[in-house]
Short mmCIF file of C-alpha atoms in Angstrom, two decimals:
data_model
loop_
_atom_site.label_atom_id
_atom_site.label_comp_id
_atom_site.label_asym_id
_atom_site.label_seq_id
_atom_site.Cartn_x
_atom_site.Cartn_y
_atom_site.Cartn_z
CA UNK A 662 -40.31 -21.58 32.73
CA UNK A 663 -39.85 -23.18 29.24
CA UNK A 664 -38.66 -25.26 27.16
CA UNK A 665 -37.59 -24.23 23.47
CA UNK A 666 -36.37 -26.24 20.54
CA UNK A 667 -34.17 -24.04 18.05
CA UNK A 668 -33.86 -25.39 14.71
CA UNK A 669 -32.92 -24.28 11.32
CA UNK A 670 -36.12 -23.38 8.56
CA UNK A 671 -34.08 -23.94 5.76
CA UNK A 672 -30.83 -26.04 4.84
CA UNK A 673 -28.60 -25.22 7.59
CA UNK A 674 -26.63 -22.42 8.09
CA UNK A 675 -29.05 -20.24 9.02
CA UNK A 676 -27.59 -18.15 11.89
CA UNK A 677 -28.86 -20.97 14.90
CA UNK A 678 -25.59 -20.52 16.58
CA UNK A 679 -26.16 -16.61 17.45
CA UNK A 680 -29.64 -17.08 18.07
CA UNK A 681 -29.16 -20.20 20.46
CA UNK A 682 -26.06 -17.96 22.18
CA UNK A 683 -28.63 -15.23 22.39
CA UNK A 684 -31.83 -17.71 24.32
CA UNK A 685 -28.89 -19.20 26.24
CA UNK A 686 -28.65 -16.22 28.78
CA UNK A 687 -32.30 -17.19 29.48
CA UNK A 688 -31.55 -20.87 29.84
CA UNK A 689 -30.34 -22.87 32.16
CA UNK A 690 -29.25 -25.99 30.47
CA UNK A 691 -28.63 -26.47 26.78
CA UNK A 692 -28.63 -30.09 24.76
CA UNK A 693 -27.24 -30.51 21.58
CA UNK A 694 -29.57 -33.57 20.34
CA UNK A 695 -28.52 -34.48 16.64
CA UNK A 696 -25.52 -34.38 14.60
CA UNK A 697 -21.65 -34.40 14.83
CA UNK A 698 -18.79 -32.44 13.34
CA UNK A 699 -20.11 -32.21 9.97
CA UNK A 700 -22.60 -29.30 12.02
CA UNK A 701 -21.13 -25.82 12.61
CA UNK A 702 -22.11 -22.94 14.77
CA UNK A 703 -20.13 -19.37 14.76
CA UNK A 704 -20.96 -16.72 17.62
CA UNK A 705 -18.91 -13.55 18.11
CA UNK A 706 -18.89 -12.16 21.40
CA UNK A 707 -16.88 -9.42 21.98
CA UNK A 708 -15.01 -9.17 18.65
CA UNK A 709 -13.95 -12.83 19.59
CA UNK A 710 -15.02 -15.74 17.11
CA UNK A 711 -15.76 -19.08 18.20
CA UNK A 712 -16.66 -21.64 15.90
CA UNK A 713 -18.31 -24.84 17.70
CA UNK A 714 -18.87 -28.26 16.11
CA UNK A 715 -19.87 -30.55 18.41
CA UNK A 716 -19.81 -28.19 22.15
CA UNK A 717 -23.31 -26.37 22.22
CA UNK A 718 -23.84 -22.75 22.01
CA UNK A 719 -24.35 -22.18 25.44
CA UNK A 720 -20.60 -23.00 26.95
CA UNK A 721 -20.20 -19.63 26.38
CA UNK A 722 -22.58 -18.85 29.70
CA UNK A 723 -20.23 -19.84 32.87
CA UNK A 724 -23.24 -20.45 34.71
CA UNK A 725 -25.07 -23.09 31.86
CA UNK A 726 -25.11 -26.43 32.06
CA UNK A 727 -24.68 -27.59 28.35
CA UNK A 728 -25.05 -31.38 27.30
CA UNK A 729 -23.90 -33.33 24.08
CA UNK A 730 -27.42 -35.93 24.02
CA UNK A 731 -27.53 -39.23 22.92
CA UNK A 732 -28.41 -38.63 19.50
CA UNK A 733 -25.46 -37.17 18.42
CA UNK A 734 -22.15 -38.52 16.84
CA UNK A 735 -18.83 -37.70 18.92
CA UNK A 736 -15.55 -37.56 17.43
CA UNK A 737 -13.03 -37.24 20.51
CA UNK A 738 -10.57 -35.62 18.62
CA UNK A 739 -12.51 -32.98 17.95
CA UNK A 740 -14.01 -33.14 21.04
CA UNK A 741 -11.03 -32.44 22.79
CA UNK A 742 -9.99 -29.54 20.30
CA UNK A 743 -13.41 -27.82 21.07
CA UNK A 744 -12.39 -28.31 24.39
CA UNK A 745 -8.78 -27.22 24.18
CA UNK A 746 -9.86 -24.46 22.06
CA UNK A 747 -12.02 -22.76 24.53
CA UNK A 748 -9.94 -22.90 27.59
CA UNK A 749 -7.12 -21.19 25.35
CA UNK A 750 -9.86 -18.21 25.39
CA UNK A 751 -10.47 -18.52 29.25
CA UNK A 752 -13.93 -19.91 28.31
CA UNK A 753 -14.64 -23.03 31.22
CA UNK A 754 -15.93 -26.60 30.46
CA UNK A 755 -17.05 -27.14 33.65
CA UNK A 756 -20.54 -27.17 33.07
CA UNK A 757 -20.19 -29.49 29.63
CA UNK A 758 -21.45 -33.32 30.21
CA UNK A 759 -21.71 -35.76 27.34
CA UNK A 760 -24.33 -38.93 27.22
CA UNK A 761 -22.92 -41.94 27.99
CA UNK A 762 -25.24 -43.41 24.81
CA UNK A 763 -23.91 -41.22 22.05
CA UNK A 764 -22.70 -42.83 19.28
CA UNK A 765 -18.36 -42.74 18.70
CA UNK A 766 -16.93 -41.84 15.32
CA UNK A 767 -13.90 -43.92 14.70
CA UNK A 768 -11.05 -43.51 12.17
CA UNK A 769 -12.59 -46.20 9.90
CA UNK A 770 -15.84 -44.18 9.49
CA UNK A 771 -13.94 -41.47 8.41
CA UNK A 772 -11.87 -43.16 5.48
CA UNK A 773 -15.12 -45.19 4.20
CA UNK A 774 -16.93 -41.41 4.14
CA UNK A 775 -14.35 -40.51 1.85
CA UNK A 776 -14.03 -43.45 -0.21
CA UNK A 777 -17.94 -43.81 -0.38
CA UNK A 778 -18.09 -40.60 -1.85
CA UNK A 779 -15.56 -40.58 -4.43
CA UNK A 780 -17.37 -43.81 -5.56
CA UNK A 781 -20.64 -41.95 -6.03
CA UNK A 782 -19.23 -40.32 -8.90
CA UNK A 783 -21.87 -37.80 -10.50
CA UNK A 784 -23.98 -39.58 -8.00
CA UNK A 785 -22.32 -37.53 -4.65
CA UNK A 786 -24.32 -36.16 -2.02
CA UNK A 787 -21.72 -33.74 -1.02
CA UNK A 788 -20.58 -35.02 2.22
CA UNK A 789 -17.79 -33.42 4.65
CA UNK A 790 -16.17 -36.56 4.71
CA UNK A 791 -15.88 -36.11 8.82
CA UNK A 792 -17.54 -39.76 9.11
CA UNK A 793 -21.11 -38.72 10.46
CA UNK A 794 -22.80 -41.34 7.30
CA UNK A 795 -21.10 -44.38 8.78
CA UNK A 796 -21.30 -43.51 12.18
CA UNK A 797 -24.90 -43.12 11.91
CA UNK A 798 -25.17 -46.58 9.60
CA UNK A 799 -23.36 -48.60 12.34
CA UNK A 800 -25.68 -47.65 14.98
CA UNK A 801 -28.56 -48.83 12.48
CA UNK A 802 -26.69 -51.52 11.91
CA UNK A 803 -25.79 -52.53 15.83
CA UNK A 804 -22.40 -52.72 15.58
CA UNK A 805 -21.44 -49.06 16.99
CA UNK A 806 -19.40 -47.95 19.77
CA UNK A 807 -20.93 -46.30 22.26
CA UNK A 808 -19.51 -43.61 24.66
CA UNK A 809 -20.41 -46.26 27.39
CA UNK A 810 -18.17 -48.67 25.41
CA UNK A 811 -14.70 -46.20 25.29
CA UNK A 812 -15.15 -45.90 28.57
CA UNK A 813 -15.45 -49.57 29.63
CA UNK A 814 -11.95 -50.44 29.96
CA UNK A 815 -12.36 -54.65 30.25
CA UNK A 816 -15.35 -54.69 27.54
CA UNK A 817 -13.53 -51.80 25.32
CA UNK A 818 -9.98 -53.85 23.77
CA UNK A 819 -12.41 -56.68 22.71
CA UNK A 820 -15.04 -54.55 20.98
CA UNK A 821 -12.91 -52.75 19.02
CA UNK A 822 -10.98 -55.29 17.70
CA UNK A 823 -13.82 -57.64 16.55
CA UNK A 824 -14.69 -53.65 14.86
CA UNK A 825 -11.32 -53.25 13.25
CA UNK A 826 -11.13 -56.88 11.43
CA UNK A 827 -14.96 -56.56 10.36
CA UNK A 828 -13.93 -52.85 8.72
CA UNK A 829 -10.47 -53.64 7.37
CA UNK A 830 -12.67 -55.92 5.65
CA UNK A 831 -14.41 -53.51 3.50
CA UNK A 832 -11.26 -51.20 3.46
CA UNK A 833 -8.85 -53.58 1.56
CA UNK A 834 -11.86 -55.58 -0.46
CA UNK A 835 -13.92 -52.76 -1.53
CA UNK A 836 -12.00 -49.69 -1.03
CA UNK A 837 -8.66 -51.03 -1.75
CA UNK A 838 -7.86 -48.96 1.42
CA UNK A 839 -4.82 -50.29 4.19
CA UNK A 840 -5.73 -51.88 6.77
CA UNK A 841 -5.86 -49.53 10.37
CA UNK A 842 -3.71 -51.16 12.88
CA UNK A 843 -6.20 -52.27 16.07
CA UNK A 844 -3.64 -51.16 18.72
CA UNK A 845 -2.53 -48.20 17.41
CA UNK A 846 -6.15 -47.06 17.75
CA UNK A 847 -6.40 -48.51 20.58
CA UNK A 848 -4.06 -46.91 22.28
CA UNK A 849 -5.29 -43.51 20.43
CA UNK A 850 -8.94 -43.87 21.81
CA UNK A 851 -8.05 -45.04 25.31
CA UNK A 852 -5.99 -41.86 25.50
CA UNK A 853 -9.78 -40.17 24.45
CA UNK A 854 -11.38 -41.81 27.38
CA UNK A 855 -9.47 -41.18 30.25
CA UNK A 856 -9.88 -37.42 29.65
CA UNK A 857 -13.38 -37.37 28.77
CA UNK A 858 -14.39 -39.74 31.58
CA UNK A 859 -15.07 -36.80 33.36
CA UNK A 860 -17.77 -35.59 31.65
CA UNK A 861 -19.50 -38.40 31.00
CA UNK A 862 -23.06 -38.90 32.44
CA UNK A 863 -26.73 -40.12 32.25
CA UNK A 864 -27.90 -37.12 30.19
CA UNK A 865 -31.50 -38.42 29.86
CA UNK A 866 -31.56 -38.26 34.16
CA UNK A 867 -30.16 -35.11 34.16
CA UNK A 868 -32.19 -33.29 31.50
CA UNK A 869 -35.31 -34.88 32.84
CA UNK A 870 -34.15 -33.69 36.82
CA UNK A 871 -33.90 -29.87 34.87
CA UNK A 872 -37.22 -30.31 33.63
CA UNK A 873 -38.58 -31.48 37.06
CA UNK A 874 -37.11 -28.57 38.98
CA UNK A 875 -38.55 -26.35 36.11
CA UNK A 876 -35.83 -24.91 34.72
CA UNK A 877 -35.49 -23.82 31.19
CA UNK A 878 -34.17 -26.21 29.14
CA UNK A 879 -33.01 -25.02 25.65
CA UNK A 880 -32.77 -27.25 22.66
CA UNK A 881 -30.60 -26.87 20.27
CA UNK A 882 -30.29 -28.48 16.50
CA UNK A 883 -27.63 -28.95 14.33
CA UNK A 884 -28.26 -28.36 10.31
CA UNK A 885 -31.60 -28.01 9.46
CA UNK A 886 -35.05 -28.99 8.25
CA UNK A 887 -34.38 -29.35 4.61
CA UNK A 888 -31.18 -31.65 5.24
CA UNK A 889 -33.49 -34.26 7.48
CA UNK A 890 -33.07 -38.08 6.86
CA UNK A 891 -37.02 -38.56 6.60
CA UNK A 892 -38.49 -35.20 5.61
CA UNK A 893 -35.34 -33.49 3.79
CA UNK A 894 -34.42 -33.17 0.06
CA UNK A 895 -33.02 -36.69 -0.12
CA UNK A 896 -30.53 -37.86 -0.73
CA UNK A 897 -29.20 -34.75 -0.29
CA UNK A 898 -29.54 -34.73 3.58
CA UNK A 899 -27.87 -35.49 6.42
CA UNK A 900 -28.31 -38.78 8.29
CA UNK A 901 -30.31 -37.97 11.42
CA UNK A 902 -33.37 -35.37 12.29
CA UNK A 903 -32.78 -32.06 12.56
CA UNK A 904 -36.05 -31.45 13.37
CA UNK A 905 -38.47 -30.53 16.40
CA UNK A 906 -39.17 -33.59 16.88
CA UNK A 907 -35.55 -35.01 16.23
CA UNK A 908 -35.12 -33.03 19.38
CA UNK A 909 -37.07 -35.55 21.85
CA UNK A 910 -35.26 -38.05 20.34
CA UNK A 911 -32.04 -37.05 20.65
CA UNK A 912 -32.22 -35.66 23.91
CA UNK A 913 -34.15 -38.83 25.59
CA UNK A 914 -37.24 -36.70 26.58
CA UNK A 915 -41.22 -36.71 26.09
CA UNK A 916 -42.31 -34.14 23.71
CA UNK A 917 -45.12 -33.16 25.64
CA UNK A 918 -42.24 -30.79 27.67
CA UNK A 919 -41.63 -28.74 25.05
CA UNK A 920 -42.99 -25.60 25.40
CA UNK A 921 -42.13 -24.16 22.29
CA UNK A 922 -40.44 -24.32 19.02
CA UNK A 923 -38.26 -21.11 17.02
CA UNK A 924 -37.31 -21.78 13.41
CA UNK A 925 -34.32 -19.74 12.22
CA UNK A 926 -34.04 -18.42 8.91
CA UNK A 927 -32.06 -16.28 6.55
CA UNK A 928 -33.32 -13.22 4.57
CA UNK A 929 -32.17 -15.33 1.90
CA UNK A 930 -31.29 -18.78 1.01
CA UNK A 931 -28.22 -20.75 1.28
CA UNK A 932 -27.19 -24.43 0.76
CA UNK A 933 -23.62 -26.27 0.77
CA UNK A 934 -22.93 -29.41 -1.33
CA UNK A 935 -25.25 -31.37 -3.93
CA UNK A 936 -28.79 -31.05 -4.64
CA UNK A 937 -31.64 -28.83 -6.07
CA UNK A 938 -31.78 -25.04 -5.26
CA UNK A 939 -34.97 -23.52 -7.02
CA UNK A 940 -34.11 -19.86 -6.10
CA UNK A 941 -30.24 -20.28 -6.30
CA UNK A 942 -28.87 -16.94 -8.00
CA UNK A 943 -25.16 -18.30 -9.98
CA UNK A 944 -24.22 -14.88 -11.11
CA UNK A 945 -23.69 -11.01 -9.93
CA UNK A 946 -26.42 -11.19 -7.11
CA UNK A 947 -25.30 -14.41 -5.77
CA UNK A 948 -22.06 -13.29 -5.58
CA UNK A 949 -23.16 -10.04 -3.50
CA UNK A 950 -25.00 -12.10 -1.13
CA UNK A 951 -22.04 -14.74 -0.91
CA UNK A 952 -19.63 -12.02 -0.34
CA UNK A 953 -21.28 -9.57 1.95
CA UNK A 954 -22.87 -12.65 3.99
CA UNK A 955 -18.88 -14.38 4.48
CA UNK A 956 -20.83 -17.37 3.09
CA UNK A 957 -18.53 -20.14 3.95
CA UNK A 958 -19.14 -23.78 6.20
CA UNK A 959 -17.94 -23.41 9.35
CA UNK A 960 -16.89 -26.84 8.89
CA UNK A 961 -16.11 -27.41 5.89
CA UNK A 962 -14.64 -23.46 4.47
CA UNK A 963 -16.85 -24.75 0.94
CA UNK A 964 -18.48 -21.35 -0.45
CA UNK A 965 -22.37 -22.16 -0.22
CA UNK A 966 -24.88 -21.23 -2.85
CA UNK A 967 -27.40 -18.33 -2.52
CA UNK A 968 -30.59 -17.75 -3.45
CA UNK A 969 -33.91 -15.43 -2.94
CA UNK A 970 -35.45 -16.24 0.03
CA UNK A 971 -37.87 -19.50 -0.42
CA UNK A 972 -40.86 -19.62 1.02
CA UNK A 973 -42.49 -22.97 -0.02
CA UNK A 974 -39.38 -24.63 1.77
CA UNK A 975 -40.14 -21.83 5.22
CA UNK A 976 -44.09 -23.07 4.85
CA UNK A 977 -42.86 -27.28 4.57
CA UNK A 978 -40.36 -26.10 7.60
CA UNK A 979 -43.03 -24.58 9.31
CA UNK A 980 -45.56 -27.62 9.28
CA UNK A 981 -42.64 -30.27 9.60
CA UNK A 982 -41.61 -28.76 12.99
CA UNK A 983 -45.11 -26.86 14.38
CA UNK A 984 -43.07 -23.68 14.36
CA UNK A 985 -44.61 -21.21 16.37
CA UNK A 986 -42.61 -18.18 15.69
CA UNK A 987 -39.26 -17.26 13.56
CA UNK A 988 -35.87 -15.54 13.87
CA UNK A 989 -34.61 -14.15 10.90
CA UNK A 990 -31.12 -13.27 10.30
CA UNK A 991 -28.56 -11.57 7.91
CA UNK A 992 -31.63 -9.09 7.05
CA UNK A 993 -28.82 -6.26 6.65
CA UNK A 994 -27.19 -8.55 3.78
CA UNK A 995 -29.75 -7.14 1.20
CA UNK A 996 -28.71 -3.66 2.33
CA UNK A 997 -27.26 -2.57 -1.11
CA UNK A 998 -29.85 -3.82 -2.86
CA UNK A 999 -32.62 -2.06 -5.45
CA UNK A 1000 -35.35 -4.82 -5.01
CA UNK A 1001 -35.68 -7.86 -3.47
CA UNK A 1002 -37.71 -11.17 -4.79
CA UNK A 1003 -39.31 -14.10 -2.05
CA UNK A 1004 -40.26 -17.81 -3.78
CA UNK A 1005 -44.31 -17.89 -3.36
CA UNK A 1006 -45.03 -20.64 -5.31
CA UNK A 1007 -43.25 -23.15 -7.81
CA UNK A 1008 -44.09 -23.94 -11.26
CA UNK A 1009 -43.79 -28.08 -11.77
CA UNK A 1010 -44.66 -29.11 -15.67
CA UNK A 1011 -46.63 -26.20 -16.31
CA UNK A 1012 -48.46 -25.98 -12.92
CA UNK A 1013 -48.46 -23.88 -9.94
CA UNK A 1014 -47.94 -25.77 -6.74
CA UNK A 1015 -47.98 -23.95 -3.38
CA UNK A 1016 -46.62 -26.92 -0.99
CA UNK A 1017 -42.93 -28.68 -1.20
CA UNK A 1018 -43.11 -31.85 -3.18
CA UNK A 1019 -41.31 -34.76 -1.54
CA UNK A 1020 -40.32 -36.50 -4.88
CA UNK A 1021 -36.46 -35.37 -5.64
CA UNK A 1022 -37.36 -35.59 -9.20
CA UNK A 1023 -40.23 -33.29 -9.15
CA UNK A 1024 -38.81 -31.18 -6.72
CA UNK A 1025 -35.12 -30.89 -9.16
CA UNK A 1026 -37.44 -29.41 -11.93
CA UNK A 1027 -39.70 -26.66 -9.72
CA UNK A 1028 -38.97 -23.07 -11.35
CA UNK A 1029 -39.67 -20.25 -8.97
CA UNK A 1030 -42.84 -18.21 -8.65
CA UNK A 1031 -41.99 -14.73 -7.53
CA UNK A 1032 -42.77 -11.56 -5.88
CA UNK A 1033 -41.21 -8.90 -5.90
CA UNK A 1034 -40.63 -5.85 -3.05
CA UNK A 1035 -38.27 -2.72 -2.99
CA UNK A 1036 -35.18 -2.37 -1.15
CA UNK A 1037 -34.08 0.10 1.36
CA UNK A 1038 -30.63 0.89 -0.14
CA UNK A 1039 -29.35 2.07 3.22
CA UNK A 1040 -28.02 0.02 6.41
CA UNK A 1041 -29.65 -1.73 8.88
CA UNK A 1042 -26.61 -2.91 11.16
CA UNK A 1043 -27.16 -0.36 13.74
CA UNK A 1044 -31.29 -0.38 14.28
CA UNK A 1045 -32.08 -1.91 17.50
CA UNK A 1046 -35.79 -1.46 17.81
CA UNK A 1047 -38.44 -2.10 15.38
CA UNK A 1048 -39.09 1.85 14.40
CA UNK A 1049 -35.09 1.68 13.59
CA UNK A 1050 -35.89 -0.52 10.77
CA UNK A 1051 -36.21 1.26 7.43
CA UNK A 1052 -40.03 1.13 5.82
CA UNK A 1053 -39.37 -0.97 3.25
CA UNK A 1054 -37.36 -3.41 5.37
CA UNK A 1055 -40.04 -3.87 7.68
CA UNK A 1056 -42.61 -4.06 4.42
CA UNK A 1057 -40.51 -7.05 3.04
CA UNK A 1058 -40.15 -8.83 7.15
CA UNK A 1059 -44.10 -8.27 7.23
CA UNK A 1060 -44.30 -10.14 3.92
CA UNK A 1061 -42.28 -12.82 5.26
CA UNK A 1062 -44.17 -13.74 8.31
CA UNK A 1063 -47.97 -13.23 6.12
CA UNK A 1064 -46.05 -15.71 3.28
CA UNK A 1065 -45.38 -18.17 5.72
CA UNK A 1066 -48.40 -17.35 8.06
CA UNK A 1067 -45.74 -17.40 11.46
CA UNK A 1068 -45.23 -14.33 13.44
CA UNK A 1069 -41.55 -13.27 13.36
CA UNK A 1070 -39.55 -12.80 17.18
CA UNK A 1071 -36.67 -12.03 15.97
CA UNK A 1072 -34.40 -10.44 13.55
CA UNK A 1073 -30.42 -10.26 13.35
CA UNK A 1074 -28.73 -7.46 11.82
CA UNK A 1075 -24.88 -9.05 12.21
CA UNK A 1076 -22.80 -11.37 13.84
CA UNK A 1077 -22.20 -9.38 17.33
CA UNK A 1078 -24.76 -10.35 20.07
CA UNK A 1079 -26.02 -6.79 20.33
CA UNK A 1080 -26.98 -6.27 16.88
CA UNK A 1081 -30.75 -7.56 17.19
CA UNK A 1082 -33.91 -7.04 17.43
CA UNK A 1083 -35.79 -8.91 20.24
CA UNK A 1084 -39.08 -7.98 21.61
CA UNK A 1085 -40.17 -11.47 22.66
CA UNK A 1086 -37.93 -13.52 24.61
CA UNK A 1087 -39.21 -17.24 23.17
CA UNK A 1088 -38.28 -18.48 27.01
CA UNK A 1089 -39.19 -15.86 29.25
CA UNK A 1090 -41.41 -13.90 27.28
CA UNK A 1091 -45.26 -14.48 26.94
CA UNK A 1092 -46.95 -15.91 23.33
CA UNK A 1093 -46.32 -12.93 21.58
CA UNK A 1094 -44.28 -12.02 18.43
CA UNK A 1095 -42.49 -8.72 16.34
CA UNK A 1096 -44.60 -9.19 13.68
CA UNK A 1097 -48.08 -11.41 13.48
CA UNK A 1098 -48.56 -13.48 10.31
CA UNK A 1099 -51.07 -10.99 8.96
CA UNK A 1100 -47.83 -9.22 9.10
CA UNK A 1101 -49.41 -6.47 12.08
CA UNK A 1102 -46.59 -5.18 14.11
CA UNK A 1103 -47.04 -6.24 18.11
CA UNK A 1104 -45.19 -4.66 20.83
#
């Protein structure tokens, strides 16, 4: 039995939706603890693509229970899409519950995301405008709607309406936005609640009734480490905790459960919207690793920037979340190329510093310190086993785990479940890893 948190190492993106569909044959129950639809995970199964935003990973299991926690943001709409969307590809959502404390994003959140951010000017943060800001700042604020409240059908009419006049308020006064009309949505989000009444329940009970019976209970985050409200790049972040300990939160458990905690990572580096990017690469290899890595959101479609592979940001991720071991993904991206370079260090004002510096400012004029390894020049997309892996690909994954002193457990060659390389399961398996952090090969 245990119970593993998945989150991403770097800025999102980093592959968490194949690894979590991978640990999810393992698991019985998966809960999605942070975020809304501004998250996006892609697994392929089968040649078939499914691109989830708000449904975890693990849906695609018949036999998994998989829970939206209270620390996310639901849009019904898109909720029901997901849904919709997954019985059109004879995928069930039986086993999908939702907690009857998550937070609702309405229509109004959505417009003042929008609004807020053209306002910013050269100020934006590079939001997806899907209304995950305000949802979040109402339920700082008190004056959210709860799942518990959409489906209260006396309480529900009178909530939102006191909502609508407070918020067509700040539409028409500071937006110069028109007003929504209250029964129009209304009617729109009582037509949401009678067909997700079904799957709403006391996710904290149920989770905690998993844990007593000892099954495995898999965690699973949404963005990642670098994008967190307290300990991210801000502003440039997201507004809730992506991660480990986001996770307890979220789902409405003790940490002391959690068994362990897998940090997923690309060979390289990528980051969509605003915000510094010491190793980003804006010309011919950037484009190479943009191209051959299809690097677009999942939510959004917006191209995200690439870099070398930072590890001052994998060491911060590493202590932020008490990582215990790594996957690392798109490793067959640098394929084609002649050498490789890994971030050791940054250079602030003349001086080396080895640890991620929490002021923006600082942190917007760090120049990379780098190493440099060969390449392998051939592919990589068919070795299954660790003697598959070309010498001077598993030289540069040995580098990785000594750099950032955390043994590697796995390593994804592609989008298609079966190209990986697993020799420790993270729930079933024992305290081992691929590679150590002296970089000695176990197993």
């Amino acid at each position: 039995m245990a119970n593993v948190v998945v989150i991403g190492a770097q800025w999102g993106d980093e592959g968490k939706g194949k690894i979590t569909d991978l640990l999810s044959k393992s698991a019985d129950m998966v809960v999605r603890s942070q975020g809304g639809v501004n998250a996006g995970h892609t697994v392929v199964v089968d040649d078939r693509t499914f691109k989830l935003h708000l449904i975890p990973s693990g849906i695609l299991y018949p036999d998994t229970e998989c829970i939206i926690g209270s620390g996310t943001v639901i849009d019904p709409e898109v909720l029901l899409e997901e849904i919709e969307q997954l019985n059109q590809l004879n995928v069930s959502s039986n086993n999908l519950f939702i907690s009857q404390t998550a937070h609702v994003t309405m229509p109004y959140h959505r417009l003042i995301d929008k609004a807020s951010e053209e306002r910013r000017g050269d100020f934006k943060i590079g939001t997806t405008g899907r209304g995950i800001g305000p949802t979040y700042a109402d339920k700082s604020e008190r004056t959210g709607i709860r799942i518990l409240d959409l489906m209260n059908k006396e309480a529900f009419p009178k909530i939102l309406e006191w909502t609508i006049n407070y918020k067509n308020a700040i539409l028409e006064k500071l937006y110069d936005l028109p007003p929504l009309d209250h029964k129009q949505v209304l009617e729109e989000y009582q037509r949401y609640a009678e067909i997700l009444r079904p799957y709403v329940i006391d996710s904290s009970l149920k989770i905690s009734q998993a844990v007593k019976e000892r099954k495995n209970v898999l965690f699973e985050g949404a963005q990642g480490t670098l994008l967190d409200l307290d300990h991210g790049t801000y502003p440039y972040v997201t507004s809730s905790n992506p991660i480990a300990g986001g996770a307890c939160v979220g789902a409405g458990v003790g940490p002391t459960i959690i068994d362990r905690v897998i940090g997923v990572a690309k060979a390289y580096t990528t980051r969509v919207g605003e915000g510094p990017f010491p190793t980003e690469l804006k010309e011919e290899i950037g484009e190479l690793l943009g191209d051959r890595g299809a690097e677009f959101g999942t939510t959004t479609g917006r191209r995200r920037r690439c870099g070398w592979f930072d590890a001052v940001i994998g060491r911060y991720a590493v202590r932020i979340n008490g990582l215990d071991c790594l996957a690392i993904t798109k490793l067959d991206i640098l394929d084609e190329l002649e050498e490789i370079k890994v971030c050791v260090a940054y250079e602030i004002d003349g001086e080396r510093c080895e640890h991620f510096p929490s002021d923006s400012n600082q942190f917007a004029r760090c120049q990379p310190i780098y190493e440099t390894l060969p390449g392998w020049k051939q592919s990589t997309t068919e070795c299954r086993k660790l003697e598959d892996l070309p010498q001077s690909a598993l030289d540069y994954l040995k580098f990785l785990a000594e750099v950032m002193e955390t043994p590697i457990a796995i390593v994804s060659l592609g989008a298609g479940r079966d190209q990986t390389i697993i020799v420790e399961d993270p729930i079933h398996g024992p305290k081992r890893a691929l590679l150590d952090h002296n970089g000695t090969p176990i197993g």
